[in-house]
Amino acid sequence: MSLRFKEIEHKYVVDEHFDLPRFRQAVAALGPIRTSTVSVQDRYFLTDGGSARRYLFRHRYDAELHHLTIKTLGTDTEVRGEINLDLGHHAGSQAPQVDAFMDQLGVIWRGTLNKALEVWYFPDCEVVYYQASTASQSVCCVEFEATRKDSLEEALATVERFERATGFADAIRSTRSLPQILFPELDEALGRNG
């Protein structure tokens, strides 16, 4: 199975009792090759086709990335399809063009969320802590995403290695996508064709 267009990750929703300083120390002790903090605005679109075939579009423009992405939705986000088109920074955000493009595909739902991220990059994994918020809700999460994906077993072993090293080995992970967590109406929109 080719994993080129697959995202392999575990997401954990953490509460106000989460010991973020201890977590930062544990991740730093693993020797990341690079770290980053970035604020992101993600705009999500559900189309008629996306509702029927279980996928969302995401437009992201931030200091590091400018992508139009398609992400599959399933019963578990551990392994899902993700295809990114790099729109580049040279023309700015292009939000009006993306909106016009998406409107041609029959948008039936849209939502915007903002994320403040801390990212630790390793040769085979990205570890991320973030707070994501909409106009009415917010959530804090930790994600472990395998970036080296020679096999599904190897990628999951990488994720599990980082979970053990940072205290998440026995934690219960979320199986829902971030938009499904923050936008309860998304499941209703998905249910129209599902």
GROMACS .gro file of C-alpha atoms in nm:
model
  194
    1MET     CA    1   0.000   0.000   0.000
    2SER     CA    2   0.143   0.338  -0.102
    3LEU     CA    3   0.145   0.585   0.185
    4ARG     CA    4   0.249   0.886  -0.023
    5PHE     CA    5  -0.088   1.058   0.014
    6LYS     CA    6  -0.168   0.928   0.362
    7GLU     CA    7  -0.148   1.109   0.693
    8ILE     CA    8  -0.059   0.880   0.983
    9GLU     CA    9  -0.107   1.044   1.319
   10HIS     CA   10  -0.250   1.019   1.667
   11LYS     CA   11  -0.431   1.316   1.823
   12TYR     CA   12  -0.492   1.367   2.194
   13VAL     CA   13  -0.728   1.626   2.336
   14VAL     CA   14  -0.576   1.767   2.654
   15ASP     CA   15  -0.745   1.968   2.928
   16GLU     CA   16  -0.648   2.258   3.154
   17HIS     CA   17  -0.457   2.018   3.381
   18PHE     CA   18  -0.214   1.918   3.105
   19ASP     CA   19   0.145   1.983   3.215
   20LEU     CA   20   0.268   2.172   2.908
   21PRO     CA   21   0.609   2.270   3.054
   22ARG     CA   22   0.686   1.905   3.137
   23PHE     CA   23   0.571   1.801   2.788
   24ARG     CA   24   0.794   2.065   2.626
   25GLN     CA   25   1.091   1.935   2.827
   26ALA     CA   26   1.021   1.575   2.729
   27VAL     CA   27   1.000   1.660   2.358
   28ALA     CA   28   1.309   1.883   2.369
   29ALA     CA   29   1.504   1.601   2.536
   30LEU     CA   30   1.443   1.388   2.225
   31GLY     CA   31   1.660   1.624   2.016
   32PRO     CA   32   1.437   1.782   1.750
   33ILE     CA   33   1.617   1.897   1.437
   34ARG     CA   34   1.403   2.213   1.429
   35THR     CA   35   1.124   2.380   1.623
   36SER     CA   36   0.866   2.634   1.519
   37THR     CA   37   0.580   2.837   1.659
   38VAL     CA   38   0.320   2.961   1.415
   39SER     CA   39  -0.031   3.097   1.410
   40VAL     CA   40  -0.254   2.942   1.147
   41GLN     CA   41  -0.596   3.008   1.004
   42ASP     CA   42  -0.758   2.699   0.853
   43ARG     CA   43  -1.067   2.742   0.639
   44TYR     CA   44  -1.261   2.420   0.580
   45PHE     CA   45  -1.510   2.346   0.304
   46LEU     CA   46  -1.751   2.056   0.267
   47THR     CA   47  -1.889   2.009  -0.083
   48ASP     CA   48  -2.169   1.791  -0.215
   49GLY     CA   49  -1.906   1.547  -0.339
   50GLY     CA   50  -1.716   1.564  -0.011
   51SER     CA   51  -2.029   1.482   0.186
   52ALA     CA   52  -2.104   1.183  -0.037
   53ARG     CA   53  -1.745   1.056  -0.049
   54ARG     CA   54  -1.636   1.165   0.303
   55TYR     CA   55  -1.371   1.433   0.250
   56LEU     CA   56  -1.309   1.799   0.337
   57PHE     CA   57  -1.109   2.070   0.167
   58ARG     CA   58  -0.883   2.292   0.376
   59HIS     CA   59  -0.725   2.622   0.276
   60ARG     CA   60  -0.425   2.716   0.491
   61TYR     CA   61  -0.216   3.028   0.458
   62ASP     CA   62   0.042   3.103   0.726
   63ALA     CA   63   0.405   3.209   0.761
   64GLU     CA   64   0.530   2.866   0.648
   65LEU     CA   65   0.264   2.709   0.421
   66HIS     CA   66   0.008   2.799   0.161
   67HIS     CA   67  -0.190   2.485   0.078
   68LEU     CA   68  -0.521   2.374  -0.059
   69THR     CA   69  -0.570   2.028   0.090
   70ILE     CA   70  -0.817   1.746   0.057
   71LYS     CA   71  -0.853   1.528   0.369
   72THR     CA   72  -1.062   1.215   0.395
   73LEU     CA   73  -1.300   1.161   0.685
   74GLY     CA   74  -1.361   0.822   0.838
   75THR     CA   75  -1.439   0.659   1.167
   76ASP     CA   76  -1.075   0.698   1.277
   77THR     CA   77  -0.816   0.964   1.184
   78GLU     CA   78  -0.517   0.736   1.250
   79VAL     CA   79  -0.462   0.677   0.877
   80ARG     CA   80  -0.639   0.898   0.627
   81GLY     CA   81  -0.594   1.044   0.284
   82GLU     CA   82  -0.431   1.385   0.260
   83ILE     CA   83  -0.328   1.555  -0.063
   84ASN     CA   84  -0.173   1.902  -0.049
   85LEU     CA   85  -0.148   2.143  -0.339
   86ASP     CA   86   0.118   2.405  -0.270
   87LEU     CA   87  -0.022   2.745  -0.371
   88GLY     CA   88   0.300   2.927  -0.279
   89HIS     CA   89   0.341   3.254  -0.095
   90HIS     CA   90   0.423   3.466  -0.400
   91ALA     CA   91   0.060   3.581  -0.457
   92GLY     CA   92  -0.048   3.615  -0.093
   93SER     CA   93  -0.339   3.432   0.064
   94GLN     CA   94  -0.561   3.409  -0.246
   95ALA     CA   95  -0.866   3.362  -0.020
   96PRO     CA   96  -1.109   3.519  -0.275
   97GLN     CA   97  -0.978   3.288  -0.550
   98VAL     CA   98  -1.003   2.983  -0.325
   99ASP     CA   99  -1.359   3.082  -0.224
  100ALA     CA  100  -1.462   3.122  -0.589
  101PHE     CA  101  -1.298   2.791  -0.680
  102MET     CA  102  -1.467   2.608  -0.393
  103ASP     CA  103  -1.807   2.766  -0.467
  104GLN     CA  104  -1.792   2.604  -0.811
  105LEU     CA  105  -1.771   2.265  -0.639
  106GLY     CA  106  -2.097   2.313  -0.449
  107VAL     CA  107  -2.000   2.413  -0.093
  108ILE     CA  108  -2.267   2.304   0.156
  109TRP     CA  109  -2.075   2.391   0.474
  110ARG     CA  110  -1.775   2.604   0.565
  111GLY     CA  111  -1.594   2.678   0.888
  112THR     CA  112  -1.286   2.869   0.999
  113LEU     CA  113  -1.062   2.792   1.292
  114ASN     CA  114  -0.747   2.952   1.426
  115LYS     CA  115  -0.457   2.755   1.570
  116ALA     CA  116  -0.156   2.858   1.774
  117LEU     CA  117   0.097   2.579   1.720
  118GLU     CA  118   0.426   2.467   1.866
  119VAL     CA  119   0.598   2.215   1.640
  120TRP     CA  120   0.898   1.991   1.703
  121TYR     CA  121   1.043   1.837   1.387
  122PHE     CA  122   1.229   1.507   1.390
  123PRO     CA  123   1.361   1.306   1.093
  124ASP     CA  124   1.066   1.066   1.114
  125CYS     CA  125   0.797   1.250   1.312
  126GLU     CA  126   0.638   1.586   1.381
  127VAL     CA  127   0.515   1.651   1.734
  128VAL     CA  128   0.266   1.933   1.770
  129TYR     CA  129   0.092   2.105   2.057
  130TYR     CA  130  -0.179   2.353   1.967
  131GLN     CA  131  -0.479   2.546   2.082
  132ALA     CA  132  -0.749   2.562   1.816
  133SER     CA  133  -1.048   2.791   1.839
  134THR     CA  134  -1.359   2.897   1.655
  135ALA     CA  135  -1.590   3.184   1.742
  136SER     CA  136  -1.763   2.965   2.003
  137GLN     CA  137  -1.528   2.682   2.108
  138SER     CA  138  -1.166   2.597   2.172
  139VAL     CA  139  -0.964   2.284   2.230
  140CYS     CA  140  -0.601   2.199   2.304
  141CYS     CA  141  -0.440   1.898   2.139
  142VAL     CA  142  -0.115   1.709   2.106
  143GLU     CA  143  -0.049   1.529   1.778
  144PHE     CA  144   0.218   1.284   1.672
  145GLU     CA  145   0.249   1.248   1.294
  146ALA     CA  146   0.483   1.005   1.122
  147THR     CA  147   0.668   1.178   0.838
  148ARG     CA  148   0.873   0.875   0.733
  149LYS     CA  149   0.624   0.623   0.598
  150ASP     CA  150   0.809   0.330   0.445
  151SER     CA  151   0.536   0.103   0.582
  152LEU     CA  152   0.226   0.146   0.793
  153GLU     CA  153   0.376  -0.069   1.068
  154GLU     CA  154   0.696   0.138   1.077
  155ALA     CA  155   0.503   0.468   1.079
  156LEU     CA  156   0.279   0.354   1.365
  157ALA     CA  157   0.583   0.230   1.557
  158THR     CA  158   0.738   0.576   1.517
  159VAL     CA  159   0.426   0.744   1.652
  160GLU     CA  160   0.414   0.500   1.944
  161ARG     CA  161   0.782   0.561   2.025
  162PHE     CA  162   0.718   0.935   2.060
  163GLU     CA  163   0.401   0.872   2.261
  164ARG     CA  164   0.593   0.656   2.509
  165ALA     CA  165   0.874   0.911   2.540
  166THR     CA  166   0.633   1.196   2.620
  167GLY     CA  167   0.389   1.023   2.853
  168PHE     CA  168   0.107   0.947   2.609
  169ALA     CA  169   0.153   0.569   2.583
  170ASP     CA  170  -0.157   0.494   2.792
  171ALA     CA  171  -0.363   0.799   2.699
  172ILE     CA  172  -0.685   0.767   2.501
  173ARG     CA  173  -0.654   0.931   2.161
  174SER     CA  174  -0.924   1.105   1.967
  175THR     CA  175  -1.051   0.932   1.654
  176ARG     CA  176  -1.230   1.244   1.523
  177SER     CA  177  -1.087   1.514   1.300
  178LEU     CA  178  -1.033   1.860   1.446
  179PRO     CA  179  -1.317   2.013   1.240
  180GLN     CA  180  -1.554   1.744   1.369
  181ILE     CA  181  -1.449   1.825   1.727
  182LEU     CA  182  -1.493   2.201   1.691
  183PHE     CA  183  -1.790   2.215   1.454
  184PRO     CA  184  -2.071   1.986   1.575
  185GLU     CA  185  -2.283   2.090   1.276
  186LEU     CA  186  -2.027   1.930   1.041
  187ASP     CA  187  -2.144   1.580   1.135
  188GLU     CA  188  -2.500   1.684   1.050
  189ALA     CA  189  -2.384   1.815   0.712
  190LEU     CA  190  -2.193   1.491   0.652
  191GLY     CA  191  -2.499   1.289   0.754
  192ARG     CA  192  -2.707   1.432   0.470
  193ASN     CA  193  -2.536   1.189   0.232
  194GLY     CA  194  -2.408   0.933   0.478
   0.00000   0.00000   0.00000
